[in-house]
Tab-separated table of C-alpha atoms in Angstrom:
chain	number	residue	atom	x	y	z
A	728	UNK	CA	-34.372	2.561	17.300
A	729	UNK	CA	-35.013	-0.482	15.591
A	730	UNK	CA	-32.361	-2.189	13.976
A	731	UNK	CA	-31.160	-5.497	12.025
A	732	UNK	CA	-27.785	-7.029	12.695
A	733	UNK	CA	-25.481	-9.768	11.038
A	734	UNK	CA	-23.345	-11.289	12.882
A	735	UNK	CA	-20.552	-13.437	12.190
A	736	UNK	CA	-21.186	-16.598	14.632
A	737	UNK	CA	-18.654	-18.997	15.079
A	738	UNK	CA	-18.599	-21.841	17.645
A	739	UNK	CA	-14.838	-22.300	18.177
A	740	UNK	CA	-11.333	-21.461	16.430
A	741	UNK	CA	-11.710	-24.714	14.299
A	742	UNK	CA	-15.438	-24.274	13.437
A	743	UNK	CA	-16.507	-22.722	9.971
A	744	UNK	CA	-18.561	-19.604	11.177
A	745	UNK	CA	-21.446	-17.574	9.186
A	746	UNK	CA	-23.589	-14.052	9.379
A	747	UNK	CA	-26.543	-15.011	11.193
A	748	UNK	CA	-29.470	-12.094	11.455
A	749	UNK	CA	-30.858	-11.144	14.688
A	750	UNK	CA	-33.538	-8.169	14.810
A	751	UNK	CA	-33.109	-5.637	17.744
A	752	UNK	CA	-35.637	-2.948	19.165
A	753	UNK	CA	-35.457	-0.351	21.818
A	754	UNK	CA	-32.085	1.025	21.271
A	755	UNK	CA	-31.163	4.455	22.144
A	756	UNK	CA	-28.209	7.016	20.247
A	757	UNK	CA	-27.089	7.705	23.636
A	758	UNK	CA	-26.039	3.765	23.887
A	759	UNK	CA	-22.524	2.578	22.985
A	760	UNK	CA	-22.341	-0.163	20.522
A	761	UNK	CA	-21.136	-2.535	23.124
A	762	UNK	CA	-24.270	-1.886	25.380
A	763	UNK	CA	-26.084	-2.238	22.411
A	764	UNK	CA	-24.674	-5.907	21.916
A	765	UNK	CA	-24.837	-5.964	25.958
A	766	UNK	CA	-28.734	-5.808	25.241
A	767	UNK	CA	-28.648	-8.330	22.153
A	768	UNK	CA	-26.877	-10.832	24.759
A	769	UNK	CA	-29.612	-10.393	27.653
A	770	UNK	CA	-32.074	-11.007	24.928
A	771	UNK	CA	-30.138	-14.071	23.580
A	772	UNK	CA	-29.419	-15.805	27.246
A	773	UNK	CA	-33.398	-14.977	28.017
A	774	UNK	CA	-34.314	-17.277	24.786
A	775	UNK	CA	-31.593	-19.738	26.199
A	776	UNK	CA	-29.527	-19.496	23.035
A	777	UNK	CA	-26.027	-19.109	23.189
A	778	UNK	CA	-24.465	-15.017	23.765
A	779	UNK	CA	-22.476	-13.523	20.733
A	780	UNK	CA	-18.459	-13.661	22.394
A	781	UNK	CA	-16.951	-10.712	22.018
A	782	UNK	CA	-13.550	-8.653	23.460
A	783	UNK	CA	-13.605	-5.427	25.548
A	784	UNK	CA	-12.520	-4.708	28.797
A	785	UNK	CA	-11.918	-1.041	30.295
A	786	UNK	CA	-14.673	0.465	27.851
A	787	UNK	CA	-13.035	3.995	27.625
A	788	UNK	CA	-11.042	3.793	24.481
A	789	UNK	CA	-7.534	2.687	26.140
A	790	UNK	CA	-7.168	-0.940	26.330
A	791	UNK	CA	-7.513	-1.823	22.970
A	792	UNK	CA	-9.320	-4.855	23.636
A	793	UNK	CA	-12.973	-4.665	21.480
A	794	UNK	CA	-12.528	-5.331	18.181
A	795	UNK	CA	-15.485	-5.226	15.808
A	796	UNK	CA	-15.249	-4.806	12.020
A	797	UNK	CA	-18.803	-2.808	11.695
A	798	UNK	CA	-20.295	-1.904	8.284
A	799	UNK	CA	-16.967	-2.552	6.790
A	800	UNK	CA	-15.047	-0.489	8.971
A	801	UNK	CA	-12.651	-1.227	12.056
A	802	UNK	CA	-14.431	-0.023	15.082
A	803	UNK	CA	-17.047	1.165	12.867
A	804	UNK	CA	-17.912	4.436	11.127
A	805	UNK	CA	-17.064	7.111	13.640
A	806	UNK	CA	-13.440	8.470	13.680
A	807	UNK	CA	-10.594	8.073	16.374
A	808	UNK	CA	-12.999	6.137	18.724
A	809	UNK	CA	-12.623	2.329	19.971
A	810	UNK	CA	-16.116	0.458	19.204
A	811	UNK	CA	-16.758	0.910	22.845
A	812	UNK	CA	-16.712	4.660	22.222
A	813	UNK	CA	-18.911	4.100	19.346
A	814	UNK	CA	-22.126	5.412	19.903
A	815	UNK	CA	-25.827	4.652	18.443
A	816	UNK	CA	-26.334	7.694	16.956
A	817	UNK	CA	-23.989	6.722	14.932
A	818	UNK	CA	-26.282	4.734	12.999
A	819	UNK	CA	-29.983	5.292	11.209
A	820	UNK	CA	-33.262	3.832	12.333
A	821	UNK	CA	-34.229	0.914	10.455
A	822	UNK	CA	-30.451	0.258	9.528
A	823	UNK	CA	-29.211	-3.299	8.904
A	824	UNK	CA	-25.376	-3.104	10.609
A	825	UNK	CA	-22.684	-5.736	10.008
A	826	UNK	CA	-20.575	-6.821	12.395
A	827	UNK	CA	-17.456	-9.155	11.873
A	828	UNK	CA	-14.439	-9.936	13.688
A	829	UNK	CA	-11.093	-8.545	12.814
A	830	UNK	CA	-9.939	-11.009	9.957
A	831	UNK	CA	-6.270	-11.742	9.450
A	832	UNK	CA	-4.120	-15.126	9.632
A	833	UNK	CA	-2.289	-13.632	12.151
A	834	UNK	CA	-5.492	-12.780	14.243
A	835	UNK	CA	-7.198	-16.218	14.334
A	836	UNK	CA	-10.902	-16.213	15.124
A	837	UNK	CA	-11.692	-17.953	18.628
A	838	UNK	CA	-14.931	-17.364	18.865
A	839	UNK	CA	-17.805	-15.308	17.395
A	840	UNK	CA	-16.212	-12.052	17.511
A	841	UNK	CA	-13.421	-12.663	19.715
A	842	UNK	CA	-9.828	-13.270	17.790
A	843	UNK	CA	-6.242	-14.196	19.383
A	844	UNK	CA	-3.843	-11.021	18.987
A	845	UNK	CA	-0.863	-12.724	20.755
A	846	UNK	CA	1.141	-12.245	17.458
A	847	UNK	CA	1.231	-8.344	18.625
A	848	UNK	CA	2.505	-9.701	22.063
A	849	UNK	CA	5.404	-11.436	20.337
A	850	UNK	CA	6.410	-8.853	18.467
A	851	UNK	CA	6.241	-6.218	21.344
A	852	UNK	CA	8.561	-9.111	22.846
A	853	UNK	CA	10.992	-9.068	20.141
A	854	UNK	CA	11.798	-5.758	20.752
A	855	UNK	CA	9.298	-3.484	22.022
A	856	UNK	CA	11.259	-2.311	25.397
A	857	UNK	CA	14.694	-0.915	26.812
A	858	UNK	CA	16.649	-2.628	29.022
A	859	UNK	CA	17.443	-0.463	32.310
A	860	UNK	CA	18.816	-0.747	35.496
A	861	UNK	CA	15.944	-0.693	37.948
A	862	UNK	CA	17.991	-1.949	41.202
A	863	UNK	CA	17.487	1.493	42.448
A	864	UNK	CA	20.276	3.547	41.054
A	865	UNK	CA	18.019	4.480	37.507
A	866	UNK	CA	18.772	7.413	35.927
A	867	UNK	CA	16.310	10.216	36.592
A	868	UNK	CA	14.399	10.734	32.984
A	869	UNK	CA	14.241	14.108	33.485
A	870	UNK	CA	18.200	14.471	33.598
A	871	UNK	CA	18.254	13.653	29.789
A	872	UNK	CA	17.541	16.919	27.728
A	873	UNK	CA	15.303	15.993	25.063
A	874	UNK	CA	13.602	18.464	22.112
A	875	UNK	CA	10.143	18.918	22.885
A	876	UNK	CA	8.847	17.947	19.540
A	877	UNK	CA	10.605	14.416	19.943
A	878	UNK	CA	9.090	13.938	23.186
A	879	UNK	CA	5.777	14.825	21.668
A	880	UNK	CA	6.113	12.379	18.270
A	881	UNK	CA	7.301	9.832	20.933
A	882	UNK	CA	3.876	10.245	22.929
A	883	UNK	CA	1.828	10.463	19.842
A	884	UNK	CA	3.293	6.659	18.908
A	885	UNK	CA	2.995	5.494	22.327
A	886	UNK	CA	-0.606	6.129	22.398
A	887	UNK	CA	-0.783	3.005	20.022
A	888	UNK	CA	-3.237	0.448	22.347
A	889	UNK	CA	-2.424	-2.199	20.162
A	890	UNK	CA	-6.181	-3.032	18.745
A	891	UNK	CA	-5.345	-4.206	15.292
A	892	UNK	CA	-7.315	-1.686	13.831
A	893	UNK	CA	-4.521	-0.859	11.377
A	894	UNK	CA	-4.370	-5.010	10.487
A	895	UNK	CA	-7.867	-5.430	9.823
A	896	UNK	CA	-8.327	-2.497	7.952
A	897	UNK	CA	-5.287	-2.939	5.849
A	898	UNK	CA	-5.814	-5.119	2.387
A	899	UNK	CA	-2.894	-6.677	2.968
A	900	UNK	CA	-3.316	-7.512	6.990
A	901	UNK	CA	-0.121	-5.630	7.432
A	902	UNK	CA	1.006	-4.532	11.190
A	903	UNK	CA	3.205	-2.256	9.983
A	904	UNK	CA	1.141	0.854	12.003
A	905	UNK	CA	1.584	-1.039	15.159
A	906	UNK	CA	4.964	-2.344	14.833
A	907	UNK	CA	6.228	1.172	13.693
A	908	UNK	CA	4.450	2.932	16.243
A	909	UNK	CA	6.363	0.449	18.963
A	910	UNK	CA	9.500	1.150	17.194
A	911	UNK	CA	9.035	4.897	16.878
A	912	UNK	CA	8.376	6.069	20.348
A	913	UNK	CA	11.955	4.247	21.348
A	914	UNK	CA	13.791	5.632	18.100
A	915	UNK	CA	12.925	9.242	19.036
A	916	UNK	CA	13.827	8.880	22.607
A	917	UNK	CA	17.877	8.814	23.740
A	918	UNK	CA	16.773	5.649	25.701
A	919	UNK	CA	15.934	3.745	22.922
A	920	UNK	CA	19.082	4.177	21.542
A	921	UNK	CA	21.188	1.804	22.702
A	922	UNK	CA	19.100	-1.006	21.313
A	923	UNK	CA	17.818	0.380	18.185
A	924	UNK	CA	19.297	-1.760	15.881
A	925	UNK	CA	18.158	-5.171	17.059
A	926	UNK	CA	15.396	-3.331	17.774
A	927	UNK	CA	13.699	-2.871	14.895
A	928	UNK	CA	15.591	-5.865	13.235
A	929	UNK	CA	13.998	-8.106	15.832
A	930	UNK	CA	10.334	-6.754	15.724
A	931	UNK	CA	10.172	-6.410	11.473
A	932	UNK	CA	11.791	-10.102	11.423
A	933	UNK	CA	8.971	-11.474	14.077
A	934	UNK	CA	6.564	-9.286	12.462
A	935	UNK	CA	7.160	-11.210	9.409
A	936	UNK	CA	7.418	-14.444	10.930
A	937	UNK	CA	3.629	-13.664	12.298
A	938	UNK	CA	2.467	-13.691	8.553
A	939	UNK	CA	1.293	-10.054	8.417
A	940	UNK	CA	1.248	-8.758	4.940
A	941	UNK	CA	3.424	-5.769	3.690
A	942	UNK	CA	2.139	-2.468	3.570
A	943	UNK	CA	1.462	-0.738	0.038
A	944	UNK	CA	0.719	2.505	1.395
A	945	UNK	CA	-3.098	3.047	1.041
A	946	UNK	CA	-3.235	5.108	4.147
A	947	UNK	CA	-6.627	3.113	5.326
A	948	UNK	CA	-4.597	2.148	8.909
A	949	UNK	CA	-4.069	5.829	9.631
A	950	UNK	CA	-7.794	6.762	8.835
A	951	UNK	CA	-9.489	3.860	10.936
A	952	UNK	CA	-6.609	4.085	14.001
A	953	UNK	CA	-8.346	4.940	16.973
A	954	UNK	CA	-5.586	7.079	18.531
A	955	UNK	CA	-4.545	8.644	15.047
A	956	UNK	CA	-1.285	7.105	14.961
A	957	UNK	CA	0.498	8.489	11.696
A	958	UNK	CA	2.037	6.476	8.645
A	959	UNK	CA	4.868	9.010	9.458
A	960	UNK	CA	5.862	6.189	11.861
A	961	UNK	CA	6.162	3.905	9.271
A	962	UNK	CA	8.298	5.939	6.992
A	963	UNK	CA	10.362	6.439	10.289
A	964	UNK	CA	10.448	2.586	11.026
A	965	UNK	CA	11.365	2.194	7.395
A	966	UNK	CA	14.428	4.795	7.936
A	967	UNK	CA	15.266	2.744	10.910
A	968	UNK	CA	15.499	-0.869	9.079
A	969	UNK	CA	17.605	0.539	6.490
A	970	UNK	CA	19.985	2.490	9.050
A	971	UNK	CA	20.047	-1.170	11.021
A	972	UNK	CA	20.597	-3.147	7.457
A	973	UNK	CA	22.842	-0.946	5.562
B	611	UNK	CA	16.673	-14.910	15.915
B	612	UNK	CA	17.402	-15.577	12.343
B	613	UNK	CA	17.081	-12.772	10.047
B	614	UNK	CA	15.769	-13.400	6.540
B	615	UNK	CA	17.635	-11.951	3.573
B	616	UNK	CA	14.797	-9.210	2.488
B	617	UNK	CA	12.243	-8.233	5.248
B	618	UNK	CA	8.840	-7.401	3.759
B	619	UNK	CA	9.959	-3.724	4.108
B	620	UNK	CA	13.317	-4.490	2.476
B	621	UNK	CA	10.819	-5.704	-0.573
B	622	UNK	CA	9.223	-2.794	-0.775
B	623	UNK	CA	12.122	-0.622	-0.846
B	624	UNK	CA	13.080	-2.517	-3.542
B	625	UNK	CA	9.845	-2.088	-5.428
B	626	UNK	CA	10.236	2.011	-4.855
B	627	UNK	CA	13.961	2.119	-6.023
B	628	UNK	CA	13.272	0.190	-9.039
B	629	UNK	CA	9.910	2.897	-9.182
B	630	UNK	CA	11.975	5.986	-9.350
B	631	UNK	CA	14.678	4.391	-11.833
B	632	UNK	CA	11.315	3.525	-14.084
B	633	UNK	CA	9.803	6.985	-13.584
B	634	UNK	CA	13.279	8.534	-14.358
B	635	UNK	CA	13.577	6.131	-17.747
B	636	UNK	CA	9.647	7.694	-18.068
B	637	UNK	CA	10.859	11.295	-18.426
B	638	UNK	CA	13.864	10.372	-20.906
B	639	UNK	CA	11.516	8.358	-23.186
B	640	UNK	CA	8.720	10.957	-23.110
B	641	UNK	CA	11.599	13.912	-23.855
B	642	UNK	CA	12.611	12.030	-26.793
B	643	UNK	CA	8.810	11.029	-27.993
B	644	UNK	CA	8.366	15.288	-27.820
B	645	UNK	CA	11.375	15.768	-30.290
B	646	UNK	CA	9.221	13.496	-32.690
B	647	UNK	CA	6.596	16.814	-32.733
B	648	UNK	CA	8.909	19.585	-31.962
B	649	UNK	CA	11.999	18.879	-34.264
B	650	UNK	CA	11.875	15.753	-36.200
B	651	UNK	CA	15.550	16.109	-37.150
B	652	UNK	CA	16.366	16.201	-33.238
B	653	UNK	CA	14.127	12.835	-33.311
B	654	UNK	CA	15.946	11.286	-35.634
B	655	UNK	CA	19.595	11.597	-34.343
B	656	UNK	CA	18.774	11.237	-31.138
B	657	UNK	CA	16.897	7.913	-32.151
B	658	UNK	CA	20.018	6.724	-34.009
B	659	UNK	CA	22.050	7.620	-31.066
B	660	UNK	CA	20.241	5.549	-28.792
B	661	UNK	CA	20.255	2.703	-30.988
B	662	UNK	CA	23.562	2.460	-31.709
B	663	UNK	CA	25.202	3.739	-28.939
B	664	UNK	CA	27.219	0.766	-26.870
B	665	UNK	CA	26.503	1.998	-23.705
B	666	UNK	CA	22.856	2.297	-24.192
B	667	UNK	CA	22.262	-0.923	-25.938
B	668	UNK	CA	24.451	-3.415	-24.093
B	669	UNK	CA	24.363	-1.606	-20.402
B	670	UNK	CA	21.211	0.947	-20.043
B	671	UNK	CA	19.299	-1.621	-21.959
B	672	UNK	CA	19.473	-4.631	-19.971
B	673	UNK	CA	19.281	-2.649	-16.428
B	674	UNK	CA	16.062	-1.295	-17.965
B	675	UNK	CA	14.683	-4.984	-18.839
B	676	UNK	CA	16.061	-5.823	-15.400
B	677	UNK	CA	14.080	-3.002	-13.425
B	678	UNK	CA	10.948	-3.568	-15.462
B	679	UNK	CA	11.063	-7.537	-14.870
B	680	UNK	CA	12.148	-7.184	-11.240
B	681	UNK	CA	9.703	-4.396	-10.532
B	682	UNK	CA	6.791	-6.981	-12.162
B	683	UNK	CA	7.925	-10.249	-10.493
B	684	UNK	CA	8.355	-8.435	-6.904
B	685	UNK	CA	4.968	-6.807	-7.247
B	686	UNK	CA	3.228	-10.229	-8.035
B	687	UNK	CA	5.291	-11.745	-5.183
B	688	UNK	CA	4.040	-9.416	-2.765
B	689	UNK	CA	0.336	-9.332	-4.095
B	690	UNK	CA	0.289	-13.155	-3.774
B	691	UNK	CA	2.343	-13.228	0.093
B	692	UNK	CA	-0.435	-9.735	0.748
B	693	UNK	CA	-3.473	-11.912	-0.385
B	694	UNK	CA	-2.276	-14.749	1.696
B	695	UNK	CA	-2.525	-13.176	4.932
B	696	UNK	CA	-5.969	-12.887	4.918
B	697	UNK	CA	-7.218	-16.296	3.928
B	698	UNK	CA	-11.445	-15.659	5.433
B	699	UNK	CA	-12.491	-12.158	3.512
B	700	UNK	CA	-15.015	-9.967	5.336
B	701	UNK	CA	-18.755	-10.528	3.970
B	702	UNK	CA	-19.015	-6.652	3.996
B	703	UNK	CA	-16.032	-4.342	3.573
B	704	UNK	CA	-16.285	-0.486	2.554
B	705	UNK	CA	-12.546	0.140	1.393
B	706	UNK	CA	-13.090	3.259	0.001
B	707	UNK	CA	-14.222	4.975	3.055
B	708	UNK	CA	-10.205	4.697	4.435
B	709	UNK	CA	-8.508	4.420	0.939
B	710	UNK	CA	-8.636	5.886	-2.554
B	711	UNK	CA	-9.184	2.986	-5.562
B	712	UNK	CA	-5.686	3.506	-7.342
B	713	UNK	CA	-3.582	2.658	-4.155
B	714	UNK	CA	-5.776	-0.787	-3.657
B	715	UNK	CA	-5.577	-1.553	-7.313
B	716	UNK	CA	-1.743	-1.029	-8.182
B	717	UNK	CA	-1.384	-4.533	-9.520
B	718	UNK	CA	-4.226	-4.545	-12.071
B	719	UNK	CA	-3.179	-0.776	-13.291
B	720	UNK	CA	0.156	-2.599	-13.512
B	721	UNK	CA	-0.685	-5.761	-15.499
B	722	UNK	CA	-2.733	-3.011	-18.121
B	723	UNK	CA	1.185	-1.285	-18.020
B	724	UNK	CA	2.909	-4.987	-18.600
B	725	UNK	CA	0.465	-6.216	-21.283
B	726	UNK	CA	0.881	-2.417	-22.965
B	727	UNK	CA	4.716	-3.470	-22.578
B	728	UNK	CA	4.127	-6.903	-24.693
B	729	UNK	CA	2.370	-4.624	-27.474
B	730	UNK	CA	4.770	-1.787	-27.436
B	731	UNK	CA	7.949	-4.257	-27.485
B	732	UNK	CA	5.854	-6.495	-30.648
B	733	UNK	CA	5.669	-2.760	-32.442
B	734	UNK	CA	8.814	-1.145	-31.676
B	735	UNK	CA	11.564	-2.972	-29.808
B	736	UNK	CA	11.320	-6.370	-31.773
B	737	UNK	CA	11.649	-5.039	-35.240
B	738	UNK	CA	14.514	-2.697	-34.189
B	739	UNK	CA	16.322	-5.944	-32.600
B	740	UNK	CA	15.341	-7.767	-36.078
B	741	UNK	CA	16.700	-4.662	-38.323
B	742	UNK	CA	20.033	-4.398	-36.561
B	743	UNK	CA	21.003	-7.618	-35.161
B	744	UNK	CA	18.685	-10.381	-37.231
B	745	UNK	CA	18.473	-9.110	-40.675
B	746	UNK	CA	21.553	-7.123	-40.746
B	747	UNK	CA	20.518	-3.679	-42.279
B	748	UNK	CA	22.849	-0.942	-43.105
B	749	UNK	CA	22.496	2.239	-40.882
B	750	UNK	CA	19.685	4.547	-41.608
B	751	UNK	CA	19.652	7.324	-39.335
B	752	UNK	CA	16.669	9.399	-40.930
B	753	UNK	CA	14.213	6.000	-40.705
B	754	UNK	CA	12.817	6.634	-37.143
B	755	UNK	CA	10.243	9.412	-37.571
B	756	UNK	CA	8.618	7.584	-40.845
B	757	UNK	CA	8.473	4.396	-39.009
B	758	UNK	CA	7.388	5.850	-35.878
B	759	UNK	CA	4.430	7.797	-37.494
B	760	UNK	CA	3.314	4.774	-39.601
B	761	UNK	CA	2.637	2.546	-36.666
B	762	UNK	CA	0.349	5.173	-35.402
B	763	UNK	CA	-1.369	5.034	-38.476
B	764	UNK	CA	-3.773	2.389	-37.000
B	765	UNK	CA	-6.898	4.091	-34.980
B	766	UNK	CA	-7.165	0.742	-32.993
B	767	UNK	CA	-3.370	0.826	-31.840
B	768	UNK	CA	-3.738	4.227	-31.170
B	769	UNK	CA	-6.928	3.819	-28.743
B	770	UNK	CA	-5.203	0.479	-27.175
B	771	UNK	CA	-2.164	3.057	-26.221
B	772	UNK	CA	-4.462	5.515	-24.908
B	773	UNK	CA	-6.211	3.213	-22.529
B	774	UNK	CA	-3.073	2.376	-21.294
B	775	UNK	CA	-1.423	5.663	-20.910
B	776	UNK	CA	-4.487	5.891	-18.747
B	777	UNK	CA	-3.724	2.826	-16.653
B	778	UNK	CA	-0.299	4.417	-16.227
B	779	UNK	CA	-1.823	7.533	-14.738
B	780	UNK	CA	-3.570	5.867	-12.221
B	781	UNK	CA	-0.634	3.427	-11.391
B	782	UNK	CA	1.593	6.723	-10.992
B	783	UNK	CA	-1.000	8.212	-9.024
B	784	UNK	CA	-0.145	6.068	-6.114
B	785	UNK	CA	3.124	5.148	-7.303
B	786	UNK	CA	5.095	8.483	-6.969
B	787	UNK	CA	4.116	9.362	-3.198
B	788	UNK	CA	4.400	5.889	-2.015
B	789	UNK	CA	7.701	5.672	-3.501
B	790	UNK	CA	9.113	8.227	-1.218
B	791	UNK	CA	6.673	6.683	1.826
B	792	UNK	CA	8.919	3.459	1.082
B	793	UNK	CA	12.121	4.435	1.384
B	794	UNK	CA	11.130	6.529	4.284
B	795	UNK	CA	10.397	9.841	3.247
B	796	UNK	CA	7.621	11.654	4.912
B	797	UNK	CA	7.610	14.510	6.727
B	798	UNK	CA	5.142	17.300	7.634
B	799	UNK	CA	7.171	19.796	5.503
B	800	UNK	CA	7.999	18.254	2.258
B	801	UNK	CA	5.418	15.352	1.569
B	802	UNK	CA	2.321	17.674	0.656
B	803	UNK	CA	4.881	18.963	-1.910
B	804	UNK	CA	5.835	15.283	-2.965
B	805	UNK	CA	2.269	14.377	-3.395
B	806	UNK	CA	1.524	17.358	-5.512
B	807	UNK	CA	4.326	16.862	-8.082
B	808	UNK	CA	3.320	13.251	-7.986
B	809	UNK	CA	-0.026	14.268	-9.178
B	810	UNK	CA	1.111	16.549	-11.966
B	811	UNK	CA	3.775	13.913	-13.038
B	812	UNK	CA	0.851	11.276	-12.942
B	813	UNK	CA	-1.285	13.085	-15.140
B	814	UNK	CA	1.409	15.249	-17.277
B	815	UNK	CA	3.727	12.625	-18.569
B	816	UNK	CA	1.226	9.834	-19.614
B	817	UNK	CA	-1.113	12.163	-21.109
B	818	UNK	CA	1.771	13.757	-23.095
B	819	UNK	CA	2.734	10.244	-24.461
B	820	UNK	CA	-0.848	9.930	-25.488
B	821	UNK	CA	-0.776	13.422	-27.308
B	822	UNK	CA	2.430	12.194	-29.272
B	823	UNK	CA	0.280	8.878	-30.378
B	824	UNK	CA	-2.462	11.141	-31.392
B	825	UNK	CA	-0.343	13.602	-33.107
B	826	UNK	CA	1.060	11.098	-35.444
B	827	UNK	CA	-2.040	9.682	-35.895
B	828	UNK	CA	-3.684	12.970	-36.935
B	829	UNK	CA	-0.464	14.144	-38.808
B	830	UNK	CA	0.426	11.024	-41.559
B	831	UNK	CA	3.447	11.272	-43.096
B	832	UNK	CA	3.437	10.298	-47.084
B	833	UNK	CA	6.888	8.287	-47.875
């Protein structure tokens, strides 16, 4: 298939970027979106032009690195997939595809489609963990009875890969889905109870410090989330915060 | 780490709580309005009670005004902060694929409702304050129905009221269920029912407000 790509090009974090048009031919429907980008970059390198910089790592949908905003949607038009799992068969021959970086002030663009998501790391470091004794006397986790329903919900929340699609999609650049998934995965388990109050207060506070917007419950984040994280987690985090505050 | 007085979540909870209060007020206001259609005598006596009861006038009315102002100011503040969180906008965006129009445009439906409140205060509240506290008229327990009916004899005004009620419906279609989510109430068992109730509330309440305005326009009282 023949396509027209309109891609955000930005030299570095300090430069002003712009959309640049590239025609591309010979794309097969079975190719992944990133393979298509690889082909474009090979062509650009052959022509002596600067290839398009983009984040990627595992290319199997679990690392959360790929982060493109494709045709107006985070990770493109397919549902519950990351950009690396998006196949070119989702597009029509002759189509124009708009490719931009995830946009939020808390995710500054480093170059082209690459963004800095270290704000997520700082939120995680502020409380997204449990403190356990790892000296060799650690209690066997299976010795703690946990209802199946809670274990499943905690696991669902823990599948968040921190890609930032929720922030990119949200009209307010809110990180509530990400933070609520990280809060929920511990709030649902007995191991997370000891530090529950500090965790939610510190993570929400750090989220605000990083400059993410607030949630207005549009639900766009859960639609675009490649892991299908539910906004039930946001309601749970709101409850956790109220419990910790009141 | 220092904690701010209100987090973004705290502000949203306060928005939801003021929203709950205002939705409860809408029900109360609608109940009295409906009396003007089904039982005019009761409408006059309830209106007189509301207008002269000191608890209503000097406690509930200031609380209501505070809730309206708070909901508006906090809504504007959140909108400003949220816009600031993304200074470079997308060149190409398709928000309609993942969220509905009402949820994305609460600020606009809210501003229309706010503009309507200005008109509504000009029509009813300011003349009422003038009648009671500035001009100092004697109490007239039977004046309310006629006053209401006369206010709705202007078709342009009735049209503006109906437009405002449409904006109110759009605001409530998202606001009702969103309030529950903001206070942390979301689960598989009850949320589908809350969403259905929200849709009914958002359509029926503004529709009945519009009905009362149109009813009085079509049934002028001659006095």
